Structures are given as C-alpha cells and as structure tokens.
PDB file of C-alpha atoms in Angstrom:
ATOM      1  CA  UNK A   1       0.000   0.000   0.000  1.00  0.00           C
ATOM      2  CA  UNK A   2       2.711   2.427  -1.036  1.00  0.00           C
ATOM      3  CA  UNK A   3       1.610   3.536  -4.495  1.00  0.00           C
ATOM      4  CA  UNK A   4       1.036   7.241  -4.885  1.00  0.00           C
ATOM      5  CA  UNK A   5      -2.701   7.890  -4.901  1.00  0.00           C
ATOM      6  CA  UNK A   6      -3.542   4.766  -2.891  1.00  0.00           C
ATOM      7  CA  UNK A   7      -6.254   5.464  -0.330  1.00  0.00           C
ATOM      8  CA  UNK A   8      -5.696   4.265   3.226  1.00  0.00           C
ATOM      9  CA  UNK A   9      -8.547   2.376   4.894  1.00  0.00           C
ATOM     10  CA  UNK A  10     -10.843   4.916   6.555  1.00  0.00           C
ATOM     11  CA  UNK A  11     -10.539   5.104  10.362  1.00  0.00           C
ATOM     12  CA  UNK A  12     -13.966   5.598  11.956  1.00  0.00           C
ATOM     13  CA  UNK A  13     -15.276   6.524  15.374  1.00  0.00           C
ATOM     14  CA  UNK A  14     -19.016   6.449  16.126  1.00  0.00           C
ATOM     15  CA  UNK A  15     -18.850   9.077  18.868  1.00  0.00           C
ATOM     16  CA  UNK A  16     -16.173  11.148  20.580  1.00  0.00           C
ATOM     17  CA  UNK A  17     -16.138   9.966  24.204  1.00  0.00           C
ATOM     18  CA  UNK A  18     -16.391  12.588  26.983  1.00  0.00           C
ATOM     19  CA  UNK A  19     -14.904  10.096  29.458  1.00  0.00           C
ATOM     20  CA  UNK A  20     -11.720   9.769  27.435  1.00  0.00           C
ATOM     21  CA  UNK A  21     -11.426  13.581  27.399  1.00  0.00           C
ATOM     22  CA  UNK A  22     -11.390  13.568  31.198  1.00  0.00           C
ATOM     23  CA  UNK A  23      -8.555  11.038  31.321  1.00  0.00           C
ATOM     24  CA  UNK A  24      -6.619  12.976  28.687  1.00  0.00           C
ATOM     25  CA  UNK A  25      -7.113  16.221  30.643  1.00  0.00           C
ATOM     26  CA  UNK A  26      -5.413  14.529  33.598  1.00  0.00           C
ATOM     27  CA  UNK A  27      -2.613  13.082  31.475  1.00  0.00           C
ATOM     28  CA  UNK A  28      -1.982  16.491  29.885  1.00  0.00           C
ATOM     29  CA  UNK A  29      -2.397  18.309  33.208  1.00  0.00           C
ATOM     30  CA  UNK A  30      -4.671  20.611  31.221  1.00  0.00           C
ATOM     31  CA  UNK A  31      -6.905  22.696  33.513  1.00  0.00           C
ATOM     32  CA  UNK A  32      -9.164  23.970  30.705  1.00  0.00           C
ATOM     33  CA  UNK A  33     -12.717  23.080  31.869  1.00  0.00           C
ATOM     34  CA  UNK A  34     -14.054  23.125  28.302  1.00  0.00           C
ATOM     35  CA  UNK A  35     -12.702  19.568  28.050  1.00  0.00           C
ATOM     36  CA  UNK A  36     -14.627  18.139  31.008  1.00  0.00           C
ATOM     37  CA  UNK A  37     -17.256  20.515  32.414  1.00  0.00           C
ATOM     38  CA  UNK A  38     -20.438  21.013  30.325  1.00  0.00           C
ATOM     39  CA  UNK A  39     -21.353  24.034  32.473  1.00  0.00           C
ATOM     40  CA  UNK A  40     -18.113  25.746  31.443  1.00  0.00           C
ATOM     41  CA  UNK A  41     -18.894  24.980  27.800  1.00  0.00           C
ATOM     42  CA  UNK A  42     -22.377  26.492  28.156  1.00  0.00           C
ATOM     43  CA  UNK A  43     -20.960  29.556  29.921  1.00  0.00           C
ATOM     44  CA  UNK A  44     -18.911  30.515  26.873  1.00  0.00           C
ATOM     45  CA  UNK A  45     -21.672  29.764  24.389  1.00  0.00           C
ATOM     46  CA  UNK A  46     -20.088  26.733  22.775  1.00  0.00           C
ATOM     47  CA  UNK A  47     -23.083  24.443  23.296  1.00  0.00           C
ATOM     48  CA  UNK A  48     -23.373  21.888  26.051  1.00  0.00           C
ATOM     49  CA  UNK A  49     -20.941  19.171  25.037  1.00  0.00           C
ATOM     50  CA  UNK A  50     -17.288  19.105  26.189  1.00  0.00           C
ATOM     51  CA  UNK A  51     -14.784  20.118  23.506  1.00  0.00           C
ATOM     52  CA  UNK A  52     -12.304  17.448  22.447  1.00  0.00           C
ATOM     53  CA  UNK A  53      -8.602  18.204  22.990  1.00  0.00           C
ATOM     54  CA  UNK A  54      -6.473  18.944  19.935  1.00  0.00           C
ATOM     55  CA  UNK A  55      -4.020  16.129  20.729  1.00  0.00           C
ATOM     56  CA  UNK A  56      -6.938  13.676  20.714  1.00  0.00           C
ATOM     57  CA  UNK A  57      -7.759  14.609  17.141  1.00  0.00           C
ATOM     58  CA  UNK A  58      -4.063  14.321  16.292  1.00  0.00           C
ATOM     59  CA  UNK A  59      -4.146  10.822  17.742  1.00  0.00           C
ATOM     60  CA  UNK A  60      -7.024   9.888  15.455  1.00  0.00           C
ATOM     61  CA  UNK A  61      -4.910  10.829  12.432  1.00  0.00           C
ATOM     62  CA  UNK A  62      -2.035   8.796  13.854  1.00  0.00           C
ATOM     63  CA  UNK A  63      -4.403   5.879  14.452  1.00  0.00           C
ATOM     64  CA  UNK A  64      -5.416   5.843  10.790  1.00  0.00           C
ATOM     65  CA  UNK A  65      -1.771   5.654   9.740  1.00  0.00           C
ATOM     66  CA  UNK A  66      -0.907   3.032  12.359  1.00  0.00           C
ATOM     67  CA  UNK A  67      -3.864   0.912  11.218  1.00  0.00           C
ATOM     68  CA  UNK A  68      -2.739   1.144   7.597  1.00  0.00           C
ATOM     69  CA  UNK A  69       0.891   0.299   8.434  1.00  0.00           C
ATOM     70  CA  UNK A  70       0.697  -1.674  11.712  1.00  0.00           C
ATOM     71  CA  UNK A  71       4.373  -2.677  11.648  1.00  0.00           C
ATOM     72  CA  UNK A  72       5.597   0.689  10.382  1.00  0.00           C
ATOM     73  CA  UNK A  73       7.385   3.283  12.483  1.00  0.00           C
ATOM     74  CA  UNK A  74       5.881   6.763  12.526  1.00  0.00           C
ATOM     75  CA  UNK A  75       8.661   9.229  11.807  1.00  0.00           C
ATOM     76  CA  UNK A  76       6.643  12.405  11.521  1.00  0.00           C
ATOM     77  CA  UNK A  77       3.078  13.605  12.026  1.00  0.00           C
ATOM     78  CA  UNK A  78       2.016  17.136  11.164  1.00  0.00           C
ATOM     79  CA  UNK A  79      -1.481  18.355  11.986  1.00  0.00           C
ATOM     80  CA  UNK A  80      -3.315  21.617  11.343  1.00  0.00           C
ATOM     81  CA  UNK A  81      -6.374  22.158  13.519  1.00  0.00           C
ATOM     82  CA  UNK A  82      -9.137  23.859  11.545  1.00  0.00           C
ATOM     83  CA  UNK A  83     -12.001  23.338  13.978  1.00  0.00           C
ATOM     84  CA  UNK A  84     -12.989  21.315  16.986  1.00  0.00           C
ATOM     85  CA  UNK A  85     -14.839  18.151  17.872  1.00  0.00           C
ATOM     86  CA  UNK A  86     -17.330  17.815  20.702  1.00  0.00           C
ATOM     87  CA  UNK A  87     -18.426  14.823  22.736  1.00  0.00           C
ATOM     88  CA  UNK A  88     -20.740  12.649  20.672  1.00  0.00           C
ATOM     89  CA  UNK A  89     -19.405  13.746  17.290  1.00  0.00           C
ATOM     90  CA  UNK A  90     -18.885  11.052  14.662  1.00  0.00           C
ATOM     91  CA  UNK A  91     -15.419  10.975  13.086  1.00  0.00           C
ATOM     92  CA  UNK A  92     -13.873   9.564   9.958  1.00  0.00           C
ATOM     93  CA  UNK A  93     -10.191   9.894   9.032  1.00  0.00           C
ATOM     94  CA  UNK A  94      -9.209   9.448   5.403  1.00  0.00           C
ATOM     95  CA  UNK A  95      -5.733   9.270   3.969  1.00  0.00           C
ATOM     96  CA  UNK A  96      -3.981   8.994   0.653  1.00  0.00           C
ATOM     97  CA  UNK A  97      -0.391   8.098  -0.208  1.00  0.00           C
ATOM     98  CA  UNK A  98       1.388  11.101  -1.687  1.00  0.00           C
ATOM     99  CA  UNK A  99       4.899   9.748  -1.975  1.00  0.00           C
ATOM    100  CA  UNK A 100       7.379   7.043  -1.113  1.00  0.00           C
ATOM    101  CA  UNK A 101      11.109   6.953  -1.336  1.00  0.00           C
ATOM    102  CA  UNK A 102      14.166   4.953  -0.445  1.00  0.00           C
ATOM    103  CA  UNK A 103      16.480   6.694   1.966  1.00  0.00           C
ATOM    104  CA  UNK A 104      19.494   5.598   4.007  1.00  0.00           C
ATOM    105  CA  UNK A 105      17.042   4.544   6.719  1.00  0.00           C
ATOM    106  CA  UNK A 106      14.866   2.451   4.387  1.00  0.00           C
ATOM    107  CA  UNK A 107      11.593   2.915   2.502  1.00  0.00           C
ATOM    108  CA  UNK A 108       9.386   5.700   3.753  1.00  0.00           C
ATOM    109  CA  UNK A 109       5.799   6.452   2.805  1.00  0.00           C
ATOM    110  CA  UNK A 110       4.198   9.885   2.985  1.00  0.00           C
ATOM    111  CA  UNK A 111       0.443  10.368   3.392  1.00  0.00           C
ATOM    112  CA  UNK A 112      -1.950  13.288   3.426  1.00  0.00           C
ATOM    113  CA  UNK A 113      -4.704  12.969   6.033  1.00  0.00           C
ATOM    114  CA  UNK A 114      -8.088  14.550   6.715  1.00  0.00           C
ATOM    115  CA  UNK A 115     -10.331  14.182   9.749  1.00  0.00           C
ATOM    116  CA  UNK A 116     -13.978  14.889   9.005  1.00  0.00           C
ATOM    117  CA  UNK A 117     -17.063  15.076  11.170  1.00  0.00           C
ATOM    118  CA  UNK A 118     -20.182  15.189   9.058  1.00  0.00           C
ATOM    119  CA  UNK A 119     -19.397  17.653   6.291  1.00  0.00           C
ATOM    120  CA  UNK A 120     -16.723  19.472   8.306  1.00  0.00           C
ATOM    121  CA  UNK A 121     -12.999  18.998   7.720  1.00  0.00           C
ATOM    122  CA  UNK A 122     -11.778  19.452  11.290  1.00  0.00           C
ATOM    123  CA  UNK A 123      -8.115  18.518  10.964  1.00  0.00           C
ATOM    124  CA  UNK A 124      -5.727  18.144   8.092  1.00  0.00           C
ATOM    125  CA  UNK A 125      -2.270  16.721   8.260  1.00  0.00           C
ATOM    126  CA  UNK A 126       0.449  14.549   6.883  1.00  0.00           C
ATOM    127  CA  UNK A 127       2.511  11.634   8.078  1.00  0.00           C
ATOM    128  CA  UNK A 128       5.731   9.890   7.205  1.00  0.00           C
ATOM    129  CA  UNK A 129       6.187   6.208   8.052  1.00  0.00           C
ATOM    130  CA  UNK A 130       9.269   3.985   7.856  1.00  0.00           C
ATOM    131  CA  UNK A 131       8.214   0.572   6.613  1.00  0.00           C
ATOM    132  CA  UNK A 132       9.370  -2.592   8.367  1.00  0.00           C
ATOM    133  CA  UNK A 133      12.146  -4.684   6.926  1.00  0.00           C
ATOM    134  CA  UNK A 134      13.393  -1.836   4.821  1.00  0.00           C
ATOM    135  CA  UNK A 135      16.492  -1.084   6.841  1.00  0.00           C
TER     136      UNK A 135
ATOM    137  CA  UNK B   1       4.604  40.710  28.568  1.00  0.00           C
ATOM    138  CA  UNK B   2       4.881  39.564  24.953  1.00  0.00           C
ATOM    139  CA  UNK B   3       7.122  36.568  24.270  1.00  0.00           C
ATOM    140  CA  UNK B   4      10.068  36.877  21.928  1.00  0.00           C
ATOM    141  CA  UNK B   5      11.693  34.461  19.536  1.00  0.00           C
ATOM    142  CA  UNK B   6      14.585  32.633  21.120  1.00  0.00           C
ATOM    143  CA  UNK B   7      13.145  32.792  24.626  1.00  0.00           C
ATOM    144  CA  UNK B   8      13.753  29.614  26.590  1.00  0.00           C
ATOM    145  CA  UNK B   9      10.958  27.611  28.180  1.00  0.00           C
ATOM    146  CA  UNK B  10      11.917  26.430  31.696  1.00  0.00           C
ATOM    147  CA  UNK B  11      12.166  22.713  30.855  1.00  0.00           C
ATOM    148  CA  UNK B  12      12.479  19.709  33.116  1.00  0.00           C
ATOM    149  CA  UNK B  13      12.128  15.977  32.866  1.00  0.00           C
ATOM    150  CA  UNK B  14       9.325  13.460  32.685  1.00  0.00           C
ATOM    151  CA  UNK B  15       8.829   9.718  32.649  1.00  0.00           C
ATOM    152  CA  UNK B  16       5.782   8.058  31.108  1.00  0.00           C
ATOM    153  CA  UNK B  17       4.629   5.592  33.756  1.00  0.00           C
ATOM    154  CA  UNK B  18       3.243   2.190  32.812  1.00  0.00           C
ATOM    155  CA  UNK B  19      -0.246   3.139  33.982  1.00  0.00           C
ATOM    156  CA  UNK B  20      -0.112   6.407  32.045  1.00  0.00           C
ATOM    157  CA  UNK B  21       0.991   4.505  28.963  1.00  0.00           C
ATOM    158  CA  UNK B  22      -2.071   2.236  29.242  1.00  0.00           C
ATOM    159  CA  UNK B  23      -4.412   5.122  29.994  1.00  0.00           C
ATOM    160  CA  UNK B  24      -2.911   7.142  27.150  1.00  0.00           C
ATOM    161  CA  UNK B  25      -3.656   4.446  24.624  1.00  0.00           C
ATOM    162  CA  UNK B  26      -7.189   4.066  25.941  1.00  0.00           C
ATOM    163  CA  UNK B  27      -7.835   7.816  26.011  1.00  0.00           C
ATOM    164  CA  UNK B  28      -6.512   8.124  22.466  1.00  0.00           C
ATOM    165  CA  UNK B  29      -8.704   5.366  20.995  1.00  0.00           C
ATOM    166  CA  UNK B  30      -5.837   2.899  20.711  1.00  0.00           C
ATOM    167  CA  UNK B  31      -5.296  -0.657  21.941  1.00  0.00           C
ATOM    168  CA  UNK B  32      -2.924  -0.575  24.962  1.00  0.00           C
ATOM    169  CA  UNK B  33       0.594  -1.777  24.135  1.00  0.00           C
ATOM    170  CA  UNK B  34       4.119  -1.565  25.508  1.00  0.00           C
ATOM    171  CA  UNK B  35       5.040   0.988  22.859  1.00  0.00           C
ATOM    172  CA  UNK B  36       3.467   4.341  23.745  1.00  0.00           C
ATOM    173  CA  UNK B  37       0.976   6.038  21.468  1.00  0.00           C
ATOM    174  CA  UNK B  38       2.964   8.608  19.443  1.00  0.00           C
ATOM    175  CA  UNK B  39       0.823  11.470  20.737  1.00  0.00           C
ATOM    176  CA  UNK B  40       2.103  10.693  24.232  1.00  0.00           C
ATOM    177  CA  UNK B  41       5.248  12.526  23.096  1.00  0.00           C
ATOM    178  CA  UNK B  42       3.044  15.647  23.024  1.00  0.00           C
ATOM    179  CA  UNK B  43       1.923  14.782  26.561  1.00  0.00           C
ATOM    180  CA  UNK B  44       5.548  14.273  27.645  1.00  0.00           C
ATOM    181  CA  UNK B  45       6.535  17.669  26.274  1.00  0.00           C
ATOM    182  CA  UNK B  46       3.657  19.354  28.075  1.00  0.00           C
ATOM    183  CA  UNK B  47       4.255  17.518  31.355  1.00  0.00           C
ATOM    184  CA  UNK B  48       8.007  17.973  31.327  1.00  0.00           C
ATOM    185  CA  UNK B  49       8.296  21.596  30.301  1.00  0.00           C
ATOM    186  CA  UNK B  50       8.890  22.710  33.857  1.00  0.00           C
ATOM    187  CA  UNK B  51       5.755  24.785  34.425  1.00  0.00           C
ATOM    188  CA  UNK B  52       2.040  24.146  34.129  1.00  0.00           C
ATOM    189  CA  UNK B  53       0.139  25.030  30.971  1.00  0.00           C
ATOM    190  CA  UNK B  54      -1.604  27.918  32.706  1.00  0.00           C
ATOM    191  CA  UNK B  55       1.711  29.366  33.881  1.00  0.00           C
ATOM    192  CA  UNK B  56       3.300  28.849  30.468  1.00  0.00           C
ATOM    193  CA  UNK B  57       0.544  30.819  28.742  1.00  0.00           C
ATOM    194  CA  UNK B  58       0.685  33.454  31.488  1.00  0.00           C
ATOM    195  CA  UNK B  59       4.411  33.871  30.817  1.00  0.00           C
ATOM    196  CA  UNK B  60       3.446  34.561  27.218  1.00  0.00           C
ATOM    197  CA  UNK B  61       0.940  37.219  28.321  1.00  0.00           C
ATOM    198  CA  UNK B  62      -2.210  35.117  27.906  1.00  0.00           C
ATOM    199  CA  UNK B  63      -4.693  33.908  30.496  1.00  0.00           C
ATOM    200  CA  UNK B  64      -6.517  30.610  29.996  1.00  0.00           C
ATOM    201  CA  UNK B  65      -9.743  32.653  29.978  1.00  0.00           C
ATOM    202  CA  UNK B  66      -8.445  34.518  26.897  1.00  0.00           C
ATOM    203  CA  UNK B  67      -8.840  31.259  24.950  1.00  0.00           C
ATOM    204  CA  UNK B  68      -5.329  30.386  23.717  1.00  0.00           C
ATOM    205  CA  UNK B  69      -5.578  27.716  21.022  1.00  0.00           C
ATOM    206  CA  UNK B  70      -3.336  25.054  19.564  1.00  0.00           C
ATOM    207  CA  UNK B  71      -3.519  25.581  15.813  1.00  0.00           C
ATOM    208  CA  UNK B  72      -0.801  23.260  14.519  1.00  0.00           C
ATOM    209  CA  UNK B  73       1.424  20.528  15.888  1.00  0.00           C
ATOM    210  CA  UNK B  74       4.234  18.467  14.429  1.00  0.00           C
ATOM    211  CA  UNK B  75       5.695  15.377  16.065  1.00  0.00           C
ATOM    212  CA  UNK B  76       9.019  13.999  14.868  1.00  0.00           C
ATOM    213  CA  UNK B  77      10.687  10.847  16.149  1.00  0.00           C
ATOM    214  CA  UNK B  78      14.435  10.739  15.517  1.00  0.00           C
ATOM    215  CA  UNK B  79      14.642   8.065  18.231  1.00  0.00           C
ATOM    216  CA  UNK B  80      12.443   5.543  20.010  1.00  0.00           C
ATOM    217  CA  UNK B  81      10.091   7.086  22.569  1.00  0.00           C
ATOM    218  CA  UNK B  82       9.459   4.574  25.356  1.00  0.00           C
ATOM    219  CA  UNK B  83       7.543   4.226  28.607  1.00  0.00           C
ATOM    220  CA  UNK B  84       9.509   3.981  31.832  1.00  0.00           C
ATOM    221  CA  UNK B  85      12.397   6.108  30.570  1.00  0.00           C
ATOM    222  CA  UNK B  86      13.155   9.554  31.963  1.00  0.00           C
ATOM    223  CA  UNK B  87      13.456  12.186  29.271  1.00  0.00           C
ATOM    224  CA  UNK B  88      14.876  15.651  29.605  1.00  0.00           C
ATOM    225  CA  UNK B  89      12.493  18.215  28.112  1.00  0.00           C
ATOM    226  CA  UNK B  90      13.852  21.453  26.717  1.00  0.00           C
ATOM    227  CA  UNK B  91      11.847  24.150  25.001  1.00  0.00           C
ATOM    228  CA  UNK B  92      12.315  27.332  23.029  1.00  0.00           C
ATOM    229  CA  UNK B  93      10.071  29.931  21.456  1.00  0.00           C
ATOM    230  CA  UNK B  94      10.972  29.741  17.778  1.00  0.00           C
ATOM    231  CA  UNK B  95       8.886  32.588  16.422  1.00  0.00           C
ATOM    232  CA  UNK B  96       6.123  35.035  17.273  1.00  0.00           C
ATOM    233  CA  UNK B  97       4.074  36.603  14.488  1.00  0.00           C
ATOM    234  CA  UNK B  98       1.353  39.201  15.086  1.00  0.00           C
ATOM    235  CA  UNK B  99      -1.858  38.535  13.107  1.00  0.00           C
ATOM    236  CA  UNK B 100      -5.466  39.654  13.096  1.00  0.00           C
ATOM    237  CA  UNK B 101      -8.648  37.830  12.216  1.00  0.00           C
ATOM    238  CA  UNK B 102     -12.416  37.968  12.534  1.00  0.00           C
ATOM    239  CA  UNK B 103     -12.718  35.408  15.327  1.00  0.00           C
ATOM    240  CA  UNK B 104      -9.751  36.250  17.536  1.00  0.00           C
ATOM    241  CA  UNK B 105      -9.193  39.895  16.704  1.00  0.00           C
ATOM    242  CA  UNK B 106      -5.499  40.659  17.144  1.00  0.00           C
ATOM    243  CA  UNK B 107      -3.456  37.632  18.139  1.00  0.00           C
ATOM    244  CA  UNK B 108       0.071  36.239  18.132  1.00  0.00           C
ATOM    245  CA  UNK B 109       0.954  32.996  16.387  1.00  0.00           C
ATOM    246  CA  UNK B 110       3.654  31.571  18.618  1.00  0.00           C
ATOM    247  CA  UNK B 111       5.728  28.571  17.535  1.00  0.00           C
ATOM    248  CA  UNK B 112       7.347  26.618  20.357  1.00  0.00           C
ATOM    249  CA  UNK B 113       9.766  23.740  19.921  1.00  0.00           C
ATOM    250  CA  UNK B 114      10.099  21.063  22.594  1.00  0.00           C
ATOM    251  CA  UNK B 115      12.725  18.359  22.521  1.00  0.00           C
ATOM    252  CA  UNK B 116      12.713  15.107  24.493  1.00  0.00           C
ATOM    253  CA  UNK B 117      16.281  13.979  25.041  1.00  0.00           C
ATOM    254  CA  UNK B 118      17.557  10.693  26.429  1.00  0.00           C
ATOM    255  CA  UNK B 119      20.269  10.165  29.053  1.00  0.00           C
ATOM    256  CA  UNK B 120      22.955  10.713  26.414  1.00  0.00           C
ATOM    257  CA  UNK B 121      21.345  13.950  25.313  1.00  0.00           C
ATOM    258  CA  UNK B 122      20.214  12.470  22.015  1.00  0.00           C
ATOM    259  CA  UNK B 123      16.821  13.706  20.786  1.00  0.00           C
ATOM    260  CA  UNK B 124      14.129  11.022  20.881  1.00  0.00           C
ATOM    261  CA  UNK B 125      11.155  13.181  19.946  1.00  0.00           C
ATOM    262  CA  UNK B 126      10.641  16.756  18.818  1.00  0.00           C
ATOM    263  CA  UNK B 127       7.291  18.488  19.289  1.00  0.00           C
ATOM    264  CA  UNK B 128       6.667  21.758  17.490  1.00  0.00           C
ATOM    265  CA  UNK B 129       3.429  23.512  18.448  1.00  0.00           C
ATOM    266  CA  UNK B 130       1.855  26.654  17.042  1.00  0.00           C
ATOM    267  CA  UNK B 131      -0.469  28.496  19.416  1.00  0.00           C
ATOM    268  CA  UNK B 132      -2.829  31.381  18.705  1.00  0.00           C
ATOM    269  CA  UNK B 133      -2.660  33.794  21.646  1.00  0.00           C
ATOM    270  CA  UNK B 134      -5.454  36.408  21.638  1.00  0.00           C
ATOM    271  CA  UNK B 135      -4.213  39.944  22.217  1.00  0.00           C
ATOM    272  CA  UNK B 136      -7.474  41.877  22.183  1.00  0.00           C
ATOM    273  CA  UNK B 137     -10.450  41.774  24.534  1.00  0.00           C
ATOM    274  CA  UNK B 138     -13.365  39.912  22.999  1.00  0.00           C
ATOM    275  CA  UNK B 139     -11.244  37.349  21.181  1.00  0.00           C
ATOM    276  CA  UNK B 140     -12.408  33.873  22.094  1.00  0.00           C
ATOM    277  CA  UNK B 141     -11.450  30.284  21.321  1.00  0.00           C
TER     278      UNK B 141
END
C-alpha cells in the first residue's frame, strides 16, 4: 500500500467519548474546563458538550496511519487544527499516499490525512512512516 | 509581557509511567501496548516543560480565559520514545508573528519547539506547536 494515490482504509469513530477527554485532561495536566465541564462549555456559548482536545484529534490521524501500516514506524506527524470536535461527534479519518522513497534509513511512505465530522474537515495533516524490513 | 523568539521555556524531565501509557492508549482510541501512542510525546513535552500550561501561557501574556488555542502541531521521532524512561524536556520559542482575524481579533501565532532527550542527550522526539494567543479583549477560542 505504497503507491502514490492509494487510499488508506478509513478510520472511523461512532462518537467522541467525553470520558476519554477527562482522562486525557489529567494526562496532559490541562486545567481547561471546556474539556470536562459542560457548564463551562455552556458559559462561553459553545453548546453543552465538552470540547475534544487537539491532541486527541491528532491521535485519530495517527491511528489511521498506524492501522494502515501496523508494523511501520511513525517518523513524523504534522497536523493543522481547523475546527474542533465535541463529545458525541462522529469521526472519519481518510488518507492517501502522496509519496514514497528509499532513503538511508529504508523505505518511507508519505500520506496526506483529513479528519472529518459530518461535512466538516476538522483537521488536516500529513505523516511519514518507515516501513518494516526496509532497513 | 509579549514573548520573543529565542526565549527559553523552563524545561524539566518526565517519565511516562506504565499506567499512564495504558491510559494514554485508551484515552486516544488505541489498543494498549508496551510501545506508547505517538501522541504521548506531546503529553511528555507538556508535562516535562517545567511549568504548568496555565503558567506557560501566562508567561506569554495570555490567560486561559483569553482562549489560547493550539492551531498546529508536528511530532518527529528521531529516536524511540518509550515508557519507563526519563526524558529531559527542553523548550524554546521559535517565532512570534502578530496577526489579526475575525474570530480572535489581534493575536500572536507563537511557535514553540520542545525536545525530548535521552540520558545521552540524544533527541528522541521533537514536538513543534503553534499556538494562537489572543491579544485583544473579545477574542475567544
């Protein structure tokens, strides 16, 4: 699955989980209540569902790449955050191979990635993966 | 006080514990494994930078209530990031660019680079984050 233009299998999530946001808030030591307190979300007029952390969306892009290349080694992940996800949102991550090359380290594959929720493109990014057995 | 390019971030060290590794996978929609989820390098940078997030933003002239936002992040892995290993975290402000927009009003785009180094000082992971820091009242994340 290294040909330029090859689509990666879509990575899907039925609903962003508010409970996982709480654990991630602790791991990140992030005091922002928008990630765990619906009252704080309501107070700033952003609805009534906790707002997913940016690194969680980044992880979803990484998960799509890791699922496509389970034995590969992620060398680089770049993500641009264009919007936010809230608890309960459905997610799909799509990817396409944009390049591959042989380097001193082995064969690497580059992918462009998009995270969508409904009709919204929430994150865009790219990844570079070193394939196994190519050293 | 506005931050300037080249300013150091306090820095420190951090070790990803086994329980945090498991919880990180689970929180990031990933099957727990001995190898950490790559985004835990972001967590390591944030936990090991020597000050809390709130204090970091305050040092850059932004309160959490101002709505600072992460707009871009890049993770690079020149080495193998592992659980149970203490990493030295160093950080630097790479650039600060003043912008203005409809949602945030006037804001700074600040790029910060964090490096996780092993016991030999070799970089294992590099995290480069771009934050939007509102500079006018009424800007909101």
